[in-house]
Coordinates of C-alpha atoms (C1' of nucleotides) in Angstrom, one line a residue:
Chain A
M1 CA 20.1 150.9 122.3
N2 CA 22.4 148.1 123.3
T3 CA 26.1 147.2 123.7
Q4 CA 26.5 146.7 120.0
D5 CA 25.3 150.3 119.4
L6 CA 27.9 151.5 121.8
I7 CA 30.6 149.7 120.0
N8 CA 29.3 151.3 116.8
L9 CA 29.7 154.7 118.4
G10 CA 33.4 154.0 118.8
I11 CA 33.5 152.7 122.4
P12 CA 36.2 150.1 122.7
L13 CA 35.7 146.7 124.4
G14 CA 36.9 146.6 128.0
D15 CA 36.4 149.1 130.9
A16 CA 35.2 151.8 128.5
L17 CA 32.3 149.7 127.4
K18 CA 31.2 148.8 130.9
F19 CA 31.3 152.5 132.0
A20 CA 29.5 153.5 128.8
N21 CA 26.7 151.0 129.5
V22 CA 26.3 152.4 133.0
H23 CA 26.2 156.0 131.7
M24 CA 23.8 155.2 128.9
R25 CA 21.3 153.6 131.3
R26 CA 21.6 156.6 133.7
L27 CA 20.9 159.0 130.8
F28 CA 17.8 157.0 129.7
A29 CA 16.6 156.8 133.3
G30 CA 17.0 160.6 133.4
G31 CA 14.5 160.9 130.6
L32 CA 16.8 161.6 127.6
D33 CA 15.8 160.2 124.2
R34 CA 18.1 158.1 122.0
P35 CA 19.5 161.0 119.9
Q36 CA 20.4 162.9 123.0
V37 CA 22.1 159.9 124.6
E38 CA 24.1 159.3 121.4
T39 CA 25.2 162.9 121.3
D40 CA 26.2 162.8 124.9
L41 CA 28.3 159.7 124.4
M42 CA 29.9 160.9 121.1
N43 CA 31.0 164.1 122.8
I44 CA 32.9 162.1 125.4
V45 CA 34.4 159.9 122.7
A46 CA 35.5 162.9 120.8
D47 CA 37.3 164.7 123.7
P48 CA 37.7 162.6 126.8
P49 CA 39.9 165.0 128.8
S50 CA 37.3 167.7 128.9
Y51 CA 35.1 165.3 131.0
F52 CA 37.8 164.3 133.5
N53 CA 36.2 166.5 136.2
D54 CA 32.6 165.6 135.4
P55 CA 31.5 163.3 138.2
D56 CA 29.1 161.4 136.0
R57 CA 31.4 161.0 133.0
A58 CA 34.9 160.9 134.4
S59 CA 35.3 157.2 134.6
L60 CA 34.2 156.7 131.1
A61 CA 36.3 159.6 129.9
R62 CA 39.4 158.2 131.6
A63 CA 38.8 154.7 130.1
L64 CA 38.5 156.3 126.7
Y65 CA 41.5 158.6 127.0
R66 CA 44.4 157.6 124.8
P67 CA 47.7 159.6 125.2
A68 CA 49.6 160.2 122.0
Y69 CA 51.8 157.3 120.8
T70 CA 55.0 158.2 119.0
P71 CA 56.7 155.3 117.4
R72 CA 60.5 155.3 117.3
A73 CA 61.8 157.3 114.3
E74 CA 64.7 154.7 114.0
L75 CA 63.5 151.1 114.2
A76 CA 65.3 148.6 116.4
P77 CA 67.4 146.6 113.9
W78 CA 65.7 143.6 112.2
Q79 CA 66.2 141.3 109.3
Q80 CA 64.0 138.9 107.3
W81 CA 64.7 135.5 105.8
G82 CA 62.9 134.5 102.7
D83 CA 61.9 136.9 99.9
D84 CA 58.3 136.1 99.3
L85 CA 56.9 137.2 102.7
D86 CA 53.4 138.8 103.1
P87 CA 53.9 142.6 103.2
E88 CA 51.4 142.7 106.1
A89 CA 53.7 140.5 108.1
I90 CA 56.6 142.7 107.3
K91 CA 54.6 145.7 108.4
Q92 CA 53.9 143.9 111.7
I93 CA 57.5 143.2 112.6
A94 CA 58.4 146.8 111.7
N95 CA 55.6 148.1 114.0
A96 CA 57.0 145.9 116.7
C97 CA 60.5 147.2 116.2
A98 CA 59.1 150.7 116.5
L99 CA 58.0 150.1 120.1
P100 CA 60.0 152.1 122.7
I101 CA 60.9 148.8 124.4
A102 CA 62.2 147.0 121.3
F103 CA 65.8 146.0 121.1
A104 CA 66.0 143.9 117.9
G105 CA 63.8 141.8 115.7
A106 CA 63.9 139.1 113.0
L107 CA 61.3 137.6 110.6
M108 CA 61.6 133.9 109.7
P109 CA 60.9 132.5 106.2
D110 CA 57.6 130.9 107.3
A111 CA 56.2 134.3 108.5
H112 CA 52.6 135.2 108.1
V113 CA 50.2 137.7 109.8
G114 CA 49.2 137.1 113.4
Y115 CA 47.8 139.2 116.3
G116 CA 50.4 141.8 117.2
L117 CA 53.7 140.1 116.3
P118 CA 53.5 138.0 113.1
I119 CA 53.8 134.2 113.3
G120 CA 57.4 133.6 112.5
G121 CA 58.3 136.8 114.3
V122 CA 61.2 137.2 116.8
L123 CA 61.4 140.2 119.0
A124 CA 63.9 141.1 121.7
T125 CA 62.8 143.7 124.2
E126 CA 64.3 145.4 127.2
N127 CA 62.8 144.6 130.6
A128 CA 59.3 144.0 129.1
V129 CA 57.2 141.0 128.0
I130 CA 54.5 141.2 125.3
P131 CA 51.9 138.4 125.9
Y132 CA 50.8 138.4 122.2
A133 CA 54.5 138.2 121.1
V134 CA 54.5 134.8 122.8
G135 CA 51.1 134.0 121.4
V136 CA 47.8 132.5 122.5
D137 CA 49.1 129.0 122.7
I138 CA 51.9 129.6 125.2
A139 CA 54.7 127.1 124.8
C140 CA 53.2 125.4 121.7
R141 CA 56.0 123.0 121.0
M142 CA 57.3 119.9 119.1
K143 CA 58.5 116.6 120.4
L144 CA 60.1 113.8 118.4
T145 CA 60.8 110.3 119.6
V146 CA 62.9 108.0 117.4
Y147 CA 62.6 104.3 118.1
E148 CA 65.2 101.6 117.8
R149 CA 63.0 99.9 115.2
K150 CA 63.1 100.1 111.4
A151 CA 60.5 102.3 109.6
N152 CA 59.6 99.4 107.3
V153 CA 57.5 97.9 110.1
I154 CA 54.9 100.7 109.6
P155 CA 52.8 99.1 106.8
G156 CA 52.4 95.8 108.7
Q157 CA 51.5 97.5 112.0
K158 CA 49.4 100.2 110.5
D159 CA 46.1 99.5 112.4
R160 CA 47.9 99.0 115.7
L161 CA 49.9 102.2 115.4
A162 CA 46.8 104.2 114.2
N163 CA 44.9 102.9 117.2
L164 CA 47.6 104.4 119.5
L165 CA 47.3 107.8 117.9
E166 CA 43.5 107.6 118.2
H167 CA 43.4 106.6 121.8
E168 CA 46.5 108.0 123.7
T169 CA 45.6 111.7 123.2
R170 CA 42.4 113.7 122.5
F171 CA 41.5 116.2 119.8
G172 CA 38.9 118.9 119.7
M173 CA 38.2 122.3 121.2
G174 CA 37.7 121.9 124.9
C175 CA 38.7 118.3 124.9
E176 CA 39.6 116.6 128.2
F177 CA 40.4 113.1 129.4
E178 CA 37.5 111.4 131.3
V179 CA 40.1 109.7 133.6
R180 CA 42.8 112.3 134.1
R181 CA 46.4 111.5 133.7
H182 CA 49.2 112.5 136.0
H183 CA 52.5 114.4 135.8
D184 CA 54.7 115.9 138.4
V185 CA 54.0 119.4 137.0
M186 CA 50.5 119.1 138.4
D187 CA 52.0 118.9 141.9
E188 CA 53.8 122.2 141.5
D189 CA 52.4 125.4 143.2
W190 CA 49.7 126.6 140.7
S191 CA 48.7 129.3 143.1
I192 CA 51.6 131.5 141.9
T193 CA 48.9 133.5 140.0
P194 CA 45.2 133.7 140.5
I195 CA 44.5 132.5 136.9
T196 CA 46.7 129.4 137.1
K197 CA 45.2 128.6 140.6
R198 CA 41.7 128.8 139.1
L199 CA 42.6 126.7 136.1
H200 CA 44.5 123.9 137.9
E201 CA 41.7 121.4 137.6
K202 CA 41.0 122.2 134.0
A203 CA 44.7 121.9 133.2
W204 CA 44.7 118.5 134.9
K205 CA 41.8 117.2 132.8
Q206 CA 43.4 118.5 129.6
L207 CA 46.8 117.0 130.4
G208 CA 47.9 114.7 127.5
T209 CA 45.4 116.3 125.0
S210 CA 46.3 117.8 121.7
G211 CA 43.4 120.3 120.9
S212 CA 42.8 121.5 117.4
G213 CA 44.1 123.8 114.7
N214 CA 47.5 122.8 113.4
H215 CA 48.1 120.4 116.3
F216 CA 48.8 116.7 115.5
V217 CA 50.3 113.4 116.5
E218 CA 51.9 111.2 113.8
F219 CA 54.0 108.2 113.2
G220 CA 56.6 108.5 110.4
A221 CA 59.9 107.4 109.0
F222 CA 62.9 109.2 110.4
T223 CA 66.0 109.3 108.2
V224 CA 69.4 110.2 109.6
T225 CA 71.1 112.5 107.2
D226 CA 74.0 113.7 109.4
P227 CA 76.3 111.4 111.5
S228 CA 76.5 113.9 114.3
L229 CA 73.2 112.6 115.6
N230 CA 75.2 109.6 116.8
I231 CA 72.8 107.0 115.7
P232 CA 73.5 104.5 112.9
P233 CA 72.3 105.6 109.4
G234 CA 69.0 104.3 108.5
E235 CA 65.2 104.8 108.5
Y236 CA 63.5 104.5 111.9
L237 CA 60.0 104.4 113.2
A238 CA 59.4 107.8 114.9
L239 CA 56.6 109.6 116.8
L240 CA 56.1 113.4 116.3
S241 CA 53.7 115.6 118.2
H242 CA 52.7 119.2 118.0
S243 CA 50.6 120.9 120.7
G244 CA 50.8 123.4 123.6
S245 CA 49.3 124.5 126.8
R246 CA 45.6 124.2 125.7
G247 CA 42.8 126.2 127.3
T248 CA 44.9 127.1 130.3
G249 CA 47.6 128.8 128.3
A250 CA 45.0 130.6 126.2
Q251 CA 43.4 132.0 129.4
V252 CA 46.8 133.2 130.7
C253 CA 47.4 135.0 127.5
D254 CA 44.0 136.6 127.6
V255 CA 44.1 137.8 131.2
Y256 CA 47.6 139.4 131.0
S257 CA 47.2 140.7 127.5
K258 CA 44.1 142.6 128.6
R259 CA 46.0 144.0 131.6
A260 CA 48.8 145.1 129.3
M261 CA 46.4 146.7 126.9
S262 CA 44.7 148.8 129.6
R263 CA 48.2 149.8 130.9
R264 CA 49.5 150.8 127.5
N265 CA 46.4 152.6 126.3
E266 CA 48.6 155.0 124.3
L267 CA 48.9 152.2 121.7
P268 CA 46.5 152.7 118.7
N269 CA 43.9 150.0 118.1
Q270 CA 46.0 148.6 115.2
L271 CA 48.9 148.0 117.6
K272 CA 47.1 147.1 120.8
H273 CA 48.1 143.4 120.6
L274 CA 51.7 144.6 121.1
A275 CA 50.9 145.9 124.6
W276 CA 53.6 144.9 127.1
L277 CA 54.1 144.5 130.8
T278 CA 57.4 145.5 132.3
L279 CA 59.2 143.0 134.5
D280 CA 59.3 145.6 137.3
E281 CA 55.5 145.6 137.7
A282 CA 53.5 142.8 139.5
D283 CA 51.5 141.9 136.4
G284 CA 54.7 141.4 134.4
Q285 CA 56.2 139.2 137.1
E286 CA 52.9 137.2 137.3
Y287 CA 52.8 136.7 133.5
W288 CA 56.4 135.6 133.5
A289 CA 55.8 133.1 136.3
A290 CA 52.5 131.8 134.6
M291 CA 54.2 131.6 131.2
N292 CA 57.0 129.5 132.6
L293 CA 54.6 127.2 134.3
M294 CA 52.7 126.9 131.0
G295 CA 56.1 125.9 129.4
R296 CA 56.5 123.0 131.9
Y297 CA 52.8 122.1 131.5
A298 CA 53.0 122.0 127.7
A299 CA 56.2 119.9 127.9
A300 CA 54.3 117.6 130.3
N301 CA 51.5 117.2 127.7
H302 CA 54.0 115.9 125.2
D303 CA 55.8 113.8 127.7
I304 CA 52.5 112.1 128.7
I305 CA 51.5 111.4 125.1
H306 CA 55.0 110.0 124.2
R307 CA 55.2 108.0 127.4
H308 CA 51.8 106.3 126.9
I309 CA 52.5 105.6 123.2
T310 CA 56.0 104.4 123.7
K311 CA 55.0 101.9 126.3
K312 CA 52.6 100.3 123.8
V313 CA 55.1 100.5 120.9
G314 CA 57.4 98.6 123.1
A315 CA 60.7 99.7 121.5
H316 CA 63.8 101.4 122.9
I317 CA 64.2 105.1 122.3
L318 CA 67.2 106.2 120.3
L319 CA 66.5 109.9 120.3
D320 CA 64.2 112.4 122.0
I321 CA 64.2 116.0 120.7
E322 CA 61.8 118.8 121.7
N323 CA 61.5 122.5 121.6
H324 CA 59.1 125.3 122.3
H325 CA 58.3 127.6 119.4
N326 CA 55.9 130.1 121.1
F327 CA 57.7 131.4 124.2
A328 CA 59.9 134.1 125.7
W329 CA 63.4 133.7 127.2
K330 CA 65.9 135.8 129.0
E331 CA 69.0 135.8 126.8
T332 CA 72.0 137.9 126.2
H333 CA 72.4 139.4 122.8
H334 CA 75.0 142.1 121.8
G335 CA 76.1 142.2 125.4
R336 CA 72.7 142.9 126.9
E337 CA 70.3 140.8 128.8
V338 CA 67.0 141.0 126.8
I339 CA 63.7 139.2 126.6
V340 CA 63.5 137.3 123.4
H341 CA 60.0 136.4 122.2
R342 CA 59.7 133.7 119.6
K343 CA 56.2 133.4 118.2
G344 CA 56.3 130.6 115.7
A345 CA 60.1 130.5 115.7
T346 CA 62.5 127.7 116.7
P347 CA 65.3 128.4 119.1
A348 CA 68.5 128.0 117.0
G349 CA 71.4 128.9 119.2
N350 CA 74.8 127.4 118.3
G351 CA 74.5 123.6 118.5
V352 CA 70.8 123.6 119.8
L353 CA 68.6 120.9 118.3
G354 CA 65.1 121.6 117.1
I355 CA 62.3 120.3 115.0
I356 CA 60.8 122.1 112.0
P357 CA 57.7 120.2 110.7
G358 CA 56.4 120.5 107.2
S359 CA 52.8 119.3 106.7
M360 CA 50.8 116.1 106.8
A361 CA 52.3 114.9 103.5
T362 CA 55.7 116.7 103.4
P363 CA 58.9 116.2 105.4
G364 CA 59.8 117.8 108.7
Y365 CA 63.4 118.3 109.7
V366 CA 65.6 117.9 112.8
V367 CA 67.9 120.8 112.8
R368 CA 70.9 122.1 114.6
G369 CA 71.1 125.8 115.2
K370 CA 74.1 127.9 114.0
G371 CA 73.7 130.7 116.5
N372 CA 73.3 133.4 113.9
P373 CA 73.1 136.7 115.9
A374 CA 71.1 138.5 113.2
S375 CA 68.2 136.0 113.7
L376 CA 68.6 136.3 117.5
N377 CA 69.4 132.6 117.4
S378 CA 66.2 131.6 115.7
A379 CA 64.8 129.7 112.7
S380 CA 61.3 129.0 111.2
H381 CA 58.9 126.9 113.1
G382 CA 57.4 125.1 110.0
A383 CA 56.5 125.8 106.4
G384 CA 54.1 128.6 107.2
R385 CA 50.5 129.1 106.1
I386 CA 49.8 130.8 102.8
M387 CA 46.0 131.0 103.1
S388 CA 43.3 131.5 105.7
R389 CA 41.3 128.6 106.9
T390 CA 38.2 130.0 105.2
K391 CA 39.9 130.2 101.9
A392 CA 41.4 126.7 102.3
L393 CA 37.9 125.2 102.7
Q394 CA 36.9 126.8 99.4
S395 CA 40.1 125.9 97.6
F396 CA 40.6 122.2 98.2
T397 CA 38.5 119.0 97.8
W398 CA 39.1 115.7 99.6
S399 CA 39.2 113.8 96.4
A400 CA 42.3 115.8 95.2
V401 CA 43.9 115.7 98.6
K402 CA 43.4 111.9 98.9
K403 CA 45.5 111.4 95.7
Q404 CA 48.2 113.6 97.1
L405 CA 48.2 111.7 100.4
K406 CA 48.3 108.3 98.5
N407 CA 51.3 109.5 96.4
A408 CA 53.1 110.5 99.6
G409 CA 52.3 107.2 101.3
V410 CA 50.4 108.9 104.1
D411 CA 47.4 107.4 106.0
L412 CA 45.3 110.3 107.3
L413 CA 43.2 109.3 110.3
S414 CA 41.4 112.7 110.5
S415 CA 41.9 116.4 109.7
G416 CA 40.0 119.4 108.4
L417 CA 40.5 120.6 104.8
D418 CA 42.1 123.7 106.3
E419 CA 45.2 121.7 107.3
V420 CA 46.0 120.0 103.9
P421 CA 49.5 120.3 102.4
G422 CA 48.3 123.0 100.0
V423 CA 47.6 125.6 102.7
Y424 CA 51.4 125.6 103.5
K425 CA 54.4 127.0 101.7
D426 CA 56.8 124.5 100.2
I427 CA 58.9 123.4 103.1
E428 CA 62.0 122.8 100.9
T429 CA 61.9 126.5 99.8
V430 CA 61.6 127.6 103.5
M431 CA 64.5 125.4 104.5
A432 CA 66.6 126.7 101.6
A433 CA 65.9 130.3 102.8
Q434 CA 67.5 129.5 106.2
T435 CA 70.7 127.6 105.5
D436 CA 72.6 130.3 107.5
L437 CA 70.4 129.6 110.5
V438 CA 70.3 125.8 110.8
D439 CA 71.9 122.6 109.6
I440 CA 69.7 119.7 108.8
L441 CA 70.5 116.5 110.7
G442 CA 67.5 114.3 109.8
R443 CA 64.3 114.1 108.0
F444 CA 60.9 112.9 109.2
D445 CA 58.4 111.7 106.6
P446 CA 54.8 111.4 108.0
K447 CA 53.1 108.1 107.5
I448 CA 50.1 107.9 109.8
V449 CA 48.7 111.3 110.7
K450 CA 46.1 112.3 113.3
M451 CA 44.7 115.8 113.5
C452 CA 41.4 117.3 114.8
P453 CA 38.5 116.0 112.8
P454 CA 36.7 118.6 110.6
G455 CA 33.9 120.6 112.3
E456 CA 34.8 118.9 115.6
K457 CA 33.7 120.8 118.6
A458 CA 34.5 118.4 121.5
E459 CA 35.5 114.9 121.1
D460 CA 34.0 112.4 123.5
Chain B
dA1 C1' 45.2 128.8 119.2
dT2 C1' 40.9 128.7 122.6
dG3 C1' 34.7 126.5 124.3
dT4 C1' 35.7 133.1 123.5
dA5 C1' 32.7 137.7 124.5
dC6 C1' 29.8 142.0 126.7

DNA sequence: ATGTAC
């Protein structure tokens, strides 16, 4: 009998599993056979409270015990944008709005299923933060640099520009720089939490890296479509990057989400990723401090990438725009200070600029928020996936994708088949579904695209 | 999303 057998008996991961292992070994050592041990464990799983005073079984029973969870009868108010959203994603935002701490919600037109809160989900809470409503990649964000140089230089400088994308950042799970880069954020006090203290060195090695998944760096043509950007109309060379807080942010999410889950053990399994920490408790304050540090760290990642590339491009900068799209903020809505989680959603307060990327072969947009209160000042963070990575690998071939890329005038340096344009919704449809959330000020057409190579584990 | 997890 092993750990997997315990999981099959219904013992959840975490403390319960540790106590169950200890108890199981003790029973075997006491001479019981396997059926007897299984019966003993199943009895505790079935009715934990009756073992609270049993010295051998109390710790397991307490770890297994789950108080009743009563979702709110009346959900916190929420609205959705887009009419073709996955019913599972809609169920997820409704579940989030049924939490006792929920204040209001919104679902963006690029929404799809995620852990806890859907991607494209916005949730305002009172005095509480939900690590998985921020997401694994804390402070995943966009940054766009528009150069004072016409986009028509791209074909003639293709190899040189491609070389910059290949060498001024790193892709792959666990990727690091051999010679670490520097940014002022690394001189901050990382001992604000045990986890950021422990990961300071790792974070330093990963500074300026891009990682994997949907992260990218690309050169493209930026077209001004609205005079309010205050740059002359035209098509400019531009650099767009998408990445976040790498392994460090993922660890922060993992540590505090587990603490939240053990604290909110009334949440049923299906909702456990919505576990929250209140801002009154030490863990909540630690998460808040770590999350904000991850925000500055992710911004530094982009800053380093753009600084290094810009130096070698050798052009003046006309415009820099950036925004988080996985983060939580203290904001005032409907007269109350609340915590607004945006997980795959772009801040779109009145007049606030943001970037909504499409895919490797479709446009991304620079937008200006309209401050729509019903969306909690938010918009989509992209086009939104419409299929899993596994399904994508079965659905597409490189030969077909290459034609598509050629038609769009895109040079793809590397990517997996699970990131090709067909795995995303049509960005134009998504933009059309949120005209009451943002105005479009400019368009970015990708021309040279670098993503994580397929099957890549760690790039050298 | 991440070199994950027990």
